[in-house]
Short mmCIF file of C-alpha atoms and ligand atoms in Angstrom, two decimals:
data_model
loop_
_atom_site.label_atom_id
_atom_site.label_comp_id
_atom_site.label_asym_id
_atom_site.label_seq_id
_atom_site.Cartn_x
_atom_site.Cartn_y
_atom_site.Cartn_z
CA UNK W 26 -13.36 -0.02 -40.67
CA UNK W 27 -16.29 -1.17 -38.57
CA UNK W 28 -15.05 -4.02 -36.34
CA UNK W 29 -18.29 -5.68 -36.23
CA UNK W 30 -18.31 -5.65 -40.55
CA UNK W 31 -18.64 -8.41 -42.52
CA UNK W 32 -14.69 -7.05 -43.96
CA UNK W 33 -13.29 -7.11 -40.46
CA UNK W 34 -14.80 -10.82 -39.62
CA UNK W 35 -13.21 -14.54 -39.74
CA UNK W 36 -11.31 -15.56 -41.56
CA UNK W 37 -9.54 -12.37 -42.67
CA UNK W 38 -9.53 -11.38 -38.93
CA UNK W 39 -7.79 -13.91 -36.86
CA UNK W 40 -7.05 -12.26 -33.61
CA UNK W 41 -4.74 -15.32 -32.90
CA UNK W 42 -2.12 -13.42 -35.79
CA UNK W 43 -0.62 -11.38 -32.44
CA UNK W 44 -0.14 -14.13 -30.23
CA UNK W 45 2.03 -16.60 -32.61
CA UNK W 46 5.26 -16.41 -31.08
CA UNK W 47 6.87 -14.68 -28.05
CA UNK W 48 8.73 -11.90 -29.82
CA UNK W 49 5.27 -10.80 -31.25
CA UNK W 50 3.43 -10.89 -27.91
CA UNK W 51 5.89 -8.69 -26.28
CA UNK W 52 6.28 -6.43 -29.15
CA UNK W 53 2.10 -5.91 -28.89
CA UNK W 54 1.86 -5.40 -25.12
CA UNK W 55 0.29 -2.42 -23.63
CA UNK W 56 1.76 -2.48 -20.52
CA UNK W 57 4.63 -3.68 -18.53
CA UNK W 58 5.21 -4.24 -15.13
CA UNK W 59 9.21 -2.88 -14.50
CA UNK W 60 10.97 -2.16 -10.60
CA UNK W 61 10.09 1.22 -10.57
CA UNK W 62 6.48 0.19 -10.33
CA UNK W 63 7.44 -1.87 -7.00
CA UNK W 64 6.68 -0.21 -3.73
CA UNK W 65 8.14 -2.21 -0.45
CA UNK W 66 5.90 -2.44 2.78
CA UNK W 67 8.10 -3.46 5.38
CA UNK W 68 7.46 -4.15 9.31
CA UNK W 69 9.83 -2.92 11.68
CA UNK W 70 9.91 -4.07 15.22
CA UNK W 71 12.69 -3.56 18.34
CA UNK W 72 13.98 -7.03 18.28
CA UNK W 73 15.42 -8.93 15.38
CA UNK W 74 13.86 -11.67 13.45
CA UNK W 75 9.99 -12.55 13.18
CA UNK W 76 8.20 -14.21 10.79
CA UNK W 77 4.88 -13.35 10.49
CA UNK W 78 3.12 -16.73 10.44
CA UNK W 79 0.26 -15.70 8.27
CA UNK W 80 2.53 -14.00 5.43
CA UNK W 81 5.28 -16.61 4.33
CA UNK W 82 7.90 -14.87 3.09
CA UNK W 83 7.67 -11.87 5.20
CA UNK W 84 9.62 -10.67 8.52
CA UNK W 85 9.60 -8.19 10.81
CA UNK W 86 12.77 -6.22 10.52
CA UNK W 87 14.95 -4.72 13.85
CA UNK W 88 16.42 -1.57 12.73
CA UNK W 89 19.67 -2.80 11.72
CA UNK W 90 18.31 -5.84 9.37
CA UNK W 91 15.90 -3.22 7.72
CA UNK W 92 18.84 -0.49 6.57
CA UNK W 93 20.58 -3.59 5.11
CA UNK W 94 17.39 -4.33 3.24
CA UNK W 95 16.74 -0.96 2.37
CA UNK W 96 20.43 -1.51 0.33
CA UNK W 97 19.19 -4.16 -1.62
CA UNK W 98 15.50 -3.29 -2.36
CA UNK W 99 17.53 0.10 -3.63
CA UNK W 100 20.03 -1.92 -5.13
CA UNK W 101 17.35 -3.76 -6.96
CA UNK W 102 15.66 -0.55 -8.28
CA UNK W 103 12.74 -0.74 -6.11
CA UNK W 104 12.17 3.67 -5.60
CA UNK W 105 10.86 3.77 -1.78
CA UNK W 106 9.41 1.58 0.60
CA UNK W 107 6.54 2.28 3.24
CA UNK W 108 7.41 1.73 6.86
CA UNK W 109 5.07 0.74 9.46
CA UNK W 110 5.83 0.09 12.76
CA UNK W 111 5.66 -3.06 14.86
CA UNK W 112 4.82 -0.92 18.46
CA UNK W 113 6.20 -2.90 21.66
CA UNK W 114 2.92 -3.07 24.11
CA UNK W 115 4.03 -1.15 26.65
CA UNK W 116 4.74 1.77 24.11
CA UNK W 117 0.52 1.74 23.49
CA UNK W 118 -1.98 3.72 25.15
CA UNK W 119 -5.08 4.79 24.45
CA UNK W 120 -4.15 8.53 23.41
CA UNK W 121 -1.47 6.90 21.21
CA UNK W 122 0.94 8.97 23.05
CA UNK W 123 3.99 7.03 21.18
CA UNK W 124 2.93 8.09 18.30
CA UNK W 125 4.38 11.88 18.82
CA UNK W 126 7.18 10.64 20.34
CA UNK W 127 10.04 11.86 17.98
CA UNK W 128 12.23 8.92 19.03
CA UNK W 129 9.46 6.28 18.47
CA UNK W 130 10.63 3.18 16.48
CA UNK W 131 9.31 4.61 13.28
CA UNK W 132 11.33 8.10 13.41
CA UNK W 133 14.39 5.83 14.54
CA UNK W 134 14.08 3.75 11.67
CA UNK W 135 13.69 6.26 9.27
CA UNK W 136 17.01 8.37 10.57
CA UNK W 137 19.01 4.58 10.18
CA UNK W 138 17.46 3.92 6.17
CA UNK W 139 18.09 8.16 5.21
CA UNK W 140 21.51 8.11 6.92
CA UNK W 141 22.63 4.58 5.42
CA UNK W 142 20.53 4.13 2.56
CA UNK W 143 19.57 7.86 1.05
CA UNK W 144 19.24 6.76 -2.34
CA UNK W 145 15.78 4.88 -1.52
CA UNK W 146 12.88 6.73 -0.73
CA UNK W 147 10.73 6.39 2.56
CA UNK W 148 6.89 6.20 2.62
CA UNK W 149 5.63 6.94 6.19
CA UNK W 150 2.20 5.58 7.68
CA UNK W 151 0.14 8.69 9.02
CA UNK W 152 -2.44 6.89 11.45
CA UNK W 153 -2.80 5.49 15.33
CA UNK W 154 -3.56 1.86 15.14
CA UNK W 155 0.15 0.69 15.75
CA UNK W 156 -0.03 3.08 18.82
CA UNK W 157 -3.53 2.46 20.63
CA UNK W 158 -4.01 -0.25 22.88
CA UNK W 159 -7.34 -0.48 21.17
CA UNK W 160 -6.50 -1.17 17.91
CA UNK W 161 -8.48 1.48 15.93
CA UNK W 162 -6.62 4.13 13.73
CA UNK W 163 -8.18 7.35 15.88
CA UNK W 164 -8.79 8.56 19.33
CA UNK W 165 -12.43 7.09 20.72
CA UNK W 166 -15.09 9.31 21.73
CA UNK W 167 -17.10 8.41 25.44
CA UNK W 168 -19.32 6.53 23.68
CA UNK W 169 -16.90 4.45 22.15
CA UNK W 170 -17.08 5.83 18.53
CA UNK W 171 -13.54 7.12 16.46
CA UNK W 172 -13.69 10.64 16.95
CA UNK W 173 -13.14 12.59 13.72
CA UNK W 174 -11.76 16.06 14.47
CA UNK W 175 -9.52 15.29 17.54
CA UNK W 176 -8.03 12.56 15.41
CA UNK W 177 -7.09 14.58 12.50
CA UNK W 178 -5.39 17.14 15.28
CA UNK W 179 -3.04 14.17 16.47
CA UNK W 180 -2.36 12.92 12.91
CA UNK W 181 -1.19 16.53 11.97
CA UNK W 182 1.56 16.20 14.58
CA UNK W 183 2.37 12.50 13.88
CA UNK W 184 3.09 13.71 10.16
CA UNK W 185 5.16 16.54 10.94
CA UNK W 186 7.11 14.42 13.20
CA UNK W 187 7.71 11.84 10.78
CA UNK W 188 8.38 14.27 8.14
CA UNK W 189 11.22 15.50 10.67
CA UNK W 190 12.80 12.28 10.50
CA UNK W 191 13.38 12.60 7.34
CA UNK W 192 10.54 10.51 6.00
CA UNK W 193 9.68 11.70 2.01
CA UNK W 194 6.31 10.53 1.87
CA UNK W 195 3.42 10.98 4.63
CA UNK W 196 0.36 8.51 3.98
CA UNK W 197 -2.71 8.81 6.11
CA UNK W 198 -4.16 5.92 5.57
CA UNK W 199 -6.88 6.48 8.63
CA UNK W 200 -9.94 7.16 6.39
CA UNK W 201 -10.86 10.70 8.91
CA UNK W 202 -12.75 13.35 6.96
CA UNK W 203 -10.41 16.24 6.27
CA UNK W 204 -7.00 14.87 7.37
CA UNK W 205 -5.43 15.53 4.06
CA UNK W 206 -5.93 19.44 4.44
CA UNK W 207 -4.80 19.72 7.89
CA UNK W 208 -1.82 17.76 7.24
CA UNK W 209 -0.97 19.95 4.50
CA UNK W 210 -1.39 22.63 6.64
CA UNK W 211 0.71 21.24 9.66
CA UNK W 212 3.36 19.92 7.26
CA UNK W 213 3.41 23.72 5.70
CA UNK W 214 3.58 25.54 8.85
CA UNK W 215 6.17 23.19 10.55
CA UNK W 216 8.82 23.90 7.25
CA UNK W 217 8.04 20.48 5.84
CA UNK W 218 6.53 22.08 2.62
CA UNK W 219 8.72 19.64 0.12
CA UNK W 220 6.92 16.42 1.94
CA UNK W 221 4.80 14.86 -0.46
CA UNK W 222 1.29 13.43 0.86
CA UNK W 223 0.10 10.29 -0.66
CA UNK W 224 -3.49 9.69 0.54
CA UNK W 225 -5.16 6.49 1.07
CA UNK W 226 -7.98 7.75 -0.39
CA UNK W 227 -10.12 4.90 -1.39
CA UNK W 228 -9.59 2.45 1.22
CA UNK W 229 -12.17 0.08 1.87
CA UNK W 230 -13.27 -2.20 5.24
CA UNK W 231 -11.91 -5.42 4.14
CA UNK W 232 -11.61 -9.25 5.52
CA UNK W 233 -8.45 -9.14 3.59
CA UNK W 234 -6.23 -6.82 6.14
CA UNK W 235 -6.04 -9.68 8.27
CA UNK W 236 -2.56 -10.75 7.96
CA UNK W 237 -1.26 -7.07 8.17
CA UNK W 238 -3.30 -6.76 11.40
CA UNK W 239 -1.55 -10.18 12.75
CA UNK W 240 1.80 -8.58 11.70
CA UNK W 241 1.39 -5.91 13.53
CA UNK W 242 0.03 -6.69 16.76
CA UNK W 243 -3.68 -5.07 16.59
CA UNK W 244 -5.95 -7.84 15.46
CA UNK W 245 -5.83 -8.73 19.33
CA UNK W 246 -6.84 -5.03 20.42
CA UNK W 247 -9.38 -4.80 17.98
CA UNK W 248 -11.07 -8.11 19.18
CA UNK W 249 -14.69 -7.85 17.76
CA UNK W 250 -14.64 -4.36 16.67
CA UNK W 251 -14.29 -3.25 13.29
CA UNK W 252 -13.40 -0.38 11.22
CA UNK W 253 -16.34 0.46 9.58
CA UNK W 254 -17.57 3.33 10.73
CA UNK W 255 -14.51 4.83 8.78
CA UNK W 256 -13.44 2.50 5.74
CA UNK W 257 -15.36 2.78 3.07
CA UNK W 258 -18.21 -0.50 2.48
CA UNK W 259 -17.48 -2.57 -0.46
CA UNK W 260 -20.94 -1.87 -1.89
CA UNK W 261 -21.30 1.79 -2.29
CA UNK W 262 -20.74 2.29 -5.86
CA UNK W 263 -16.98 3.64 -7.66
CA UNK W 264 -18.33 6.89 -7.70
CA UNK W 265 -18.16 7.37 -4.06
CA UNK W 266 -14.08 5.85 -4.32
CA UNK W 267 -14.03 8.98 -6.91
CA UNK W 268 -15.18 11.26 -4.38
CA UNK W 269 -13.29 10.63 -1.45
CA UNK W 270 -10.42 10.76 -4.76
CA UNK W 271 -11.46 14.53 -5.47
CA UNK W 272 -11.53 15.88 -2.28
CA UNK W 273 -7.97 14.41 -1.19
CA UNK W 274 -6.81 16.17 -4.15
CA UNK W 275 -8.29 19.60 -3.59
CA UNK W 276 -7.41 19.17 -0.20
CA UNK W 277 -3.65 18.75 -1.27
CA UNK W 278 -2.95 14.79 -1.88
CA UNK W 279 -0.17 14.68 -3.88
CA UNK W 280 -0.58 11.00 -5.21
CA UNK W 281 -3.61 8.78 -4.27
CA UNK W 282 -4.06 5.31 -2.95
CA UNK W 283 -6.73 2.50 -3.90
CA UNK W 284 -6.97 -0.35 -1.68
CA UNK W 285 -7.02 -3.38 -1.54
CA UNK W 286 -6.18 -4.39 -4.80
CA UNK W 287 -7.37 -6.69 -6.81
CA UNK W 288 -10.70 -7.17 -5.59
CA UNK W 289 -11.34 -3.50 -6.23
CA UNK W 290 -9.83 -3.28 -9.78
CA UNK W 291 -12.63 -1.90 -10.80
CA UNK W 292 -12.67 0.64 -8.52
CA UNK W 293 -8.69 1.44 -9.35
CA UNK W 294 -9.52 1.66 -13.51
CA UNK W 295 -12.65 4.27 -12.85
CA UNK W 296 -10.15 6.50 -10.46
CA UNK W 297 -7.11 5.91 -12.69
CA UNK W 298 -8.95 7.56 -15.87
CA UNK W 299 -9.79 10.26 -14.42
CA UNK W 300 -7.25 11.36 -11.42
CA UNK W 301 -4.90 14.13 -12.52
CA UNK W 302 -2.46 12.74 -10.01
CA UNK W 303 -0.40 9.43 -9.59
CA UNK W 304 -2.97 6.42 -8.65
CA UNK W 305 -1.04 3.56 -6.68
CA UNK W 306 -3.27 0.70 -5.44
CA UNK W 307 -2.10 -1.72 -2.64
CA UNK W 308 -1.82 -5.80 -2.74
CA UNK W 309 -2.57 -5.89 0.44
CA UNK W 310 -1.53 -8.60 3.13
CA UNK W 311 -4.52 -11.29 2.54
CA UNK W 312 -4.60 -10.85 -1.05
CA UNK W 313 -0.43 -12.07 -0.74
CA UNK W 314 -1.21 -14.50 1.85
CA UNK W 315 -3.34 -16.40 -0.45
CA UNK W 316 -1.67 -16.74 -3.19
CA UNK W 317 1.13 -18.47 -0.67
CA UNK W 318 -1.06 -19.95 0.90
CA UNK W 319 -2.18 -21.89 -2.41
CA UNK W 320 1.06 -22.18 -3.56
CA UNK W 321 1.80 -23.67 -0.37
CA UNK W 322 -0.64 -26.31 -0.94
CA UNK W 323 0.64 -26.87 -4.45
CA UNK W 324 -2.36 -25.20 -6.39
CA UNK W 325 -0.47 -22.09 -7.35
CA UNK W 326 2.58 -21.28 -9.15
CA UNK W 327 2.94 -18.15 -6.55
CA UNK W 328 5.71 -16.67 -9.49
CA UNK W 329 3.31 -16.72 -12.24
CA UNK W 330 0.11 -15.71 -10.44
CA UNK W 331 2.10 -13.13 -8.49
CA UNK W 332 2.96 -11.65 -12.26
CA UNK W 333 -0.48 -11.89 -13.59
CA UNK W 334 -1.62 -10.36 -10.37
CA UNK W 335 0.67 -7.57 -10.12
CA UNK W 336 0.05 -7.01 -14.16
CA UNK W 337 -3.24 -6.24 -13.88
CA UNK W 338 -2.64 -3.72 -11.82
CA UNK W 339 -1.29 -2.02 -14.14
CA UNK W 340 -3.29 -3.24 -17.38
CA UNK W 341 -6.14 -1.28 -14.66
CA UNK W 342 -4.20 2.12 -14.67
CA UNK W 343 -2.12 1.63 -11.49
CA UNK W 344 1.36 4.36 -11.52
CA UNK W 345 2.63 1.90 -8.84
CA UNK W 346 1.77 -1.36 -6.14
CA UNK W 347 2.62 -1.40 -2.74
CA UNK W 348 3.15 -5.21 -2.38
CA UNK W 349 4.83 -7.60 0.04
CA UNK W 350 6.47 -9.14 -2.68
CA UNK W 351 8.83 -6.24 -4.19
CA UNK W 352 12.22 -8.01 -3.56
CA UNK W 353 11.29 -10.95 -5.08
CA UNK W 354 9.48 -9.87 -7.75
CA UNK W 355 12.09 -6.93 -9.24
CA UNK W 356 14.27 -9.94 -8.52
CA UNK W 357 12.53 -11.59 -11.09
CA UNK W 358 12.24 -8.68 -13.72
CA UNK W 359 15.99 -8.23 -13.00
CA UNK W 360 16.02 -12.19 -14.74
C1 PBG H 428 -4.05 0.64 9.26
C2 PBG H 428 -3.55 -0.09 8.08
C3 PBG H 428 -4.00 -1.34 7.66
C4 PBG H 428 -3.28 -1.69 6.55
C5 PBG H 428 -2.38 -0.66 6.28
N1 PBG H 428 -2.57 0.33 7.24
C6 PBG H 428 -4.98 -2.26 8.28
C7 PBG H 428 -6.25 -1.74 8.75
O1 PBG H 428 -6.81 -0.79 8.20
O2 PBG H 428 -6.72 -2.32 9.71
C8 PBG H 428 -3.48 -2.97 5.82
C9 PBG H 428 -2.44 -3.40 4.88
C10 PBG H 428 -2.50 -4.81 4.51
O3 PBG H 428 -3.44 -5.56 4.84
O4 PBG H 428 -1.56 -5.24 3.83
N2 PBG H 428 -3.83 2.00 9.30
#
């Protein structure tokens, strides 16, 4: 029958039918948000303790607090979490030298959680920013610009170095032209042909990374500068998101990334119906820090919201959300 026919109209249609009682509103639910949809970022740093001011809720692990919350994010169902590093400034130059150091605080971290914790699976970041002293993700040219090519030839070795940690997971999440290849390539060559790459494919120059960039130490380097000369620009249209998409792919991506999140759910559904490979999509640090931060003020439920938030990510096609909020929240689905 024709929807829009005089046989499917009020009154015998009442749409409201579905939505009587509870038991009827699960039973008609398309999707559901469950743990294994839950992806942990977590900040690692030398010393113990540190709340990040600008994410309440969140801390920057040492080592030894981050395998014990490794157990219970595992414990709690959550499947892997993605590790980026809090770098000490003396450890940052502006080669990122510390970045292919196989004892850096990253590849230490990584040996403690797959030692301790191997049930849980480990999502390592693949670009420079934690490492250069000035805060972008690649290596700048003489005139100041990120330089492409010699980038991708450092990120190569920071992948296979990670990946002989024992990191799962690479994710590049630089925005270079071509990375995803030559990581595939390095990885291949250097035995590490089981290590899955999940590219952040779509990622776009946001105002809402600012948290994450507090957290780890390179709003400060980047001072005015910005990152668009390599994110993507919120106005170019979803079919650019879809090609950066294809050519990860074809280039060897194993899963993609869309990010951030919600403000590019559109973005997410268009790449989502037609990827042929796992589409996660990233709540990333602002979009969390405002929902606390109006929960804070007492003009958010942050539970609820958090749930509605986190749901339509997955109502827009999402296989699974990195998001700051993973303990708590599987926490709450555990309820
Ligand atoms: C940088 C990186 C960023 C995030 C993840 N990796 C910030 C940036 O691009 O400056 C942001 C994550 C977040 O805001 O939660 N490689």
């Amino acid at each position: 029958m024709n929807e829009t026919s005089p046989l499917g109209a009020y009154p015998t249609t009442r749409l409201r039918r579905l939505r009587r009682s509870a038991w009827l509103r699960r039973l008609v639910r398309a999707s559901r948000l469950c743990q294994d949809d839950l992806l942990w970022p977590v900040f690692v740093q030398e010393e113990s303790g540190g709340p990040v001011s600008s994410m309440p809720g969140v801390e920057r692990l040492s080592i030894d607090q981050l395998v014990k919350e490794s157990h219970r994010a595992a414990q709690l169902g959550i499947p892997a979490l993605a590790l980026f590093p809090v770098v000490d400034d003396q450890h940052k130059s502006p080669h990122a030298d510390e970045a292919l150091n196989p004892d850096n605080l990253a590849c230490r971290a990584i040996r403690a959680i797959k030692k301790e914790v191997p049930e849980i699976g480990i999502i390592g970041d693949v670009a420079l920013d934690p490492y250069t002293t000035h805060g972008q993700d690649g290596l700048l040219a003489a005139d100041g610009s990120v330089a492409n090519d010699p980038t991708v030839a450092v990120l190569c070795n920071q992948a296979a170095i990670l990946a002989q940690a024992g990191c799962d997971i690479v994710a590049p999440s630089d925005m270079m032209d071509g990375r995803i290849g030559a990581i595939r390539r390095a990885l291949d060559a250097a035995g590490h042909s089981q290590t899955a790459i999940l590219a952040y494919a779509a990622k776009y120059a946001s105002a809402y990374y600012g948290p994450f960039r507090d957290a780890v130490g390179s709003s400060k380097a980047l001072g005015q500068n910005d990152k668009k000369t390599y994110q993507m620009d919120p106005n170019r249209s979803p079919q650019e998101a879809w090609r950066e998409v294809a050519l990860d792919i074809a280039e060897g991506a194993d899963m993609v990334m869309i990010k951030p999140g919600l403000p590019y759910l559109d973005v997410l559904c268009h790449i989502a119906q037609q990827a042929s490979v796992p589409v996660l999509a990233y709540q990333v640090s602002g979009e969390y820090a405002a929902l606390q931060a109006a929960a804070a003020q007492g003009w958010l439920d942050f539970r609820p919201a958090q749930m509605e938030a986190l749901s339509a990510f997955k109502r827009a096609g999402a296989t699974a959300i990195f998001t700051y909020s993973a303990l708590e929240t599987a926490v709450w689905l555990s309820e």
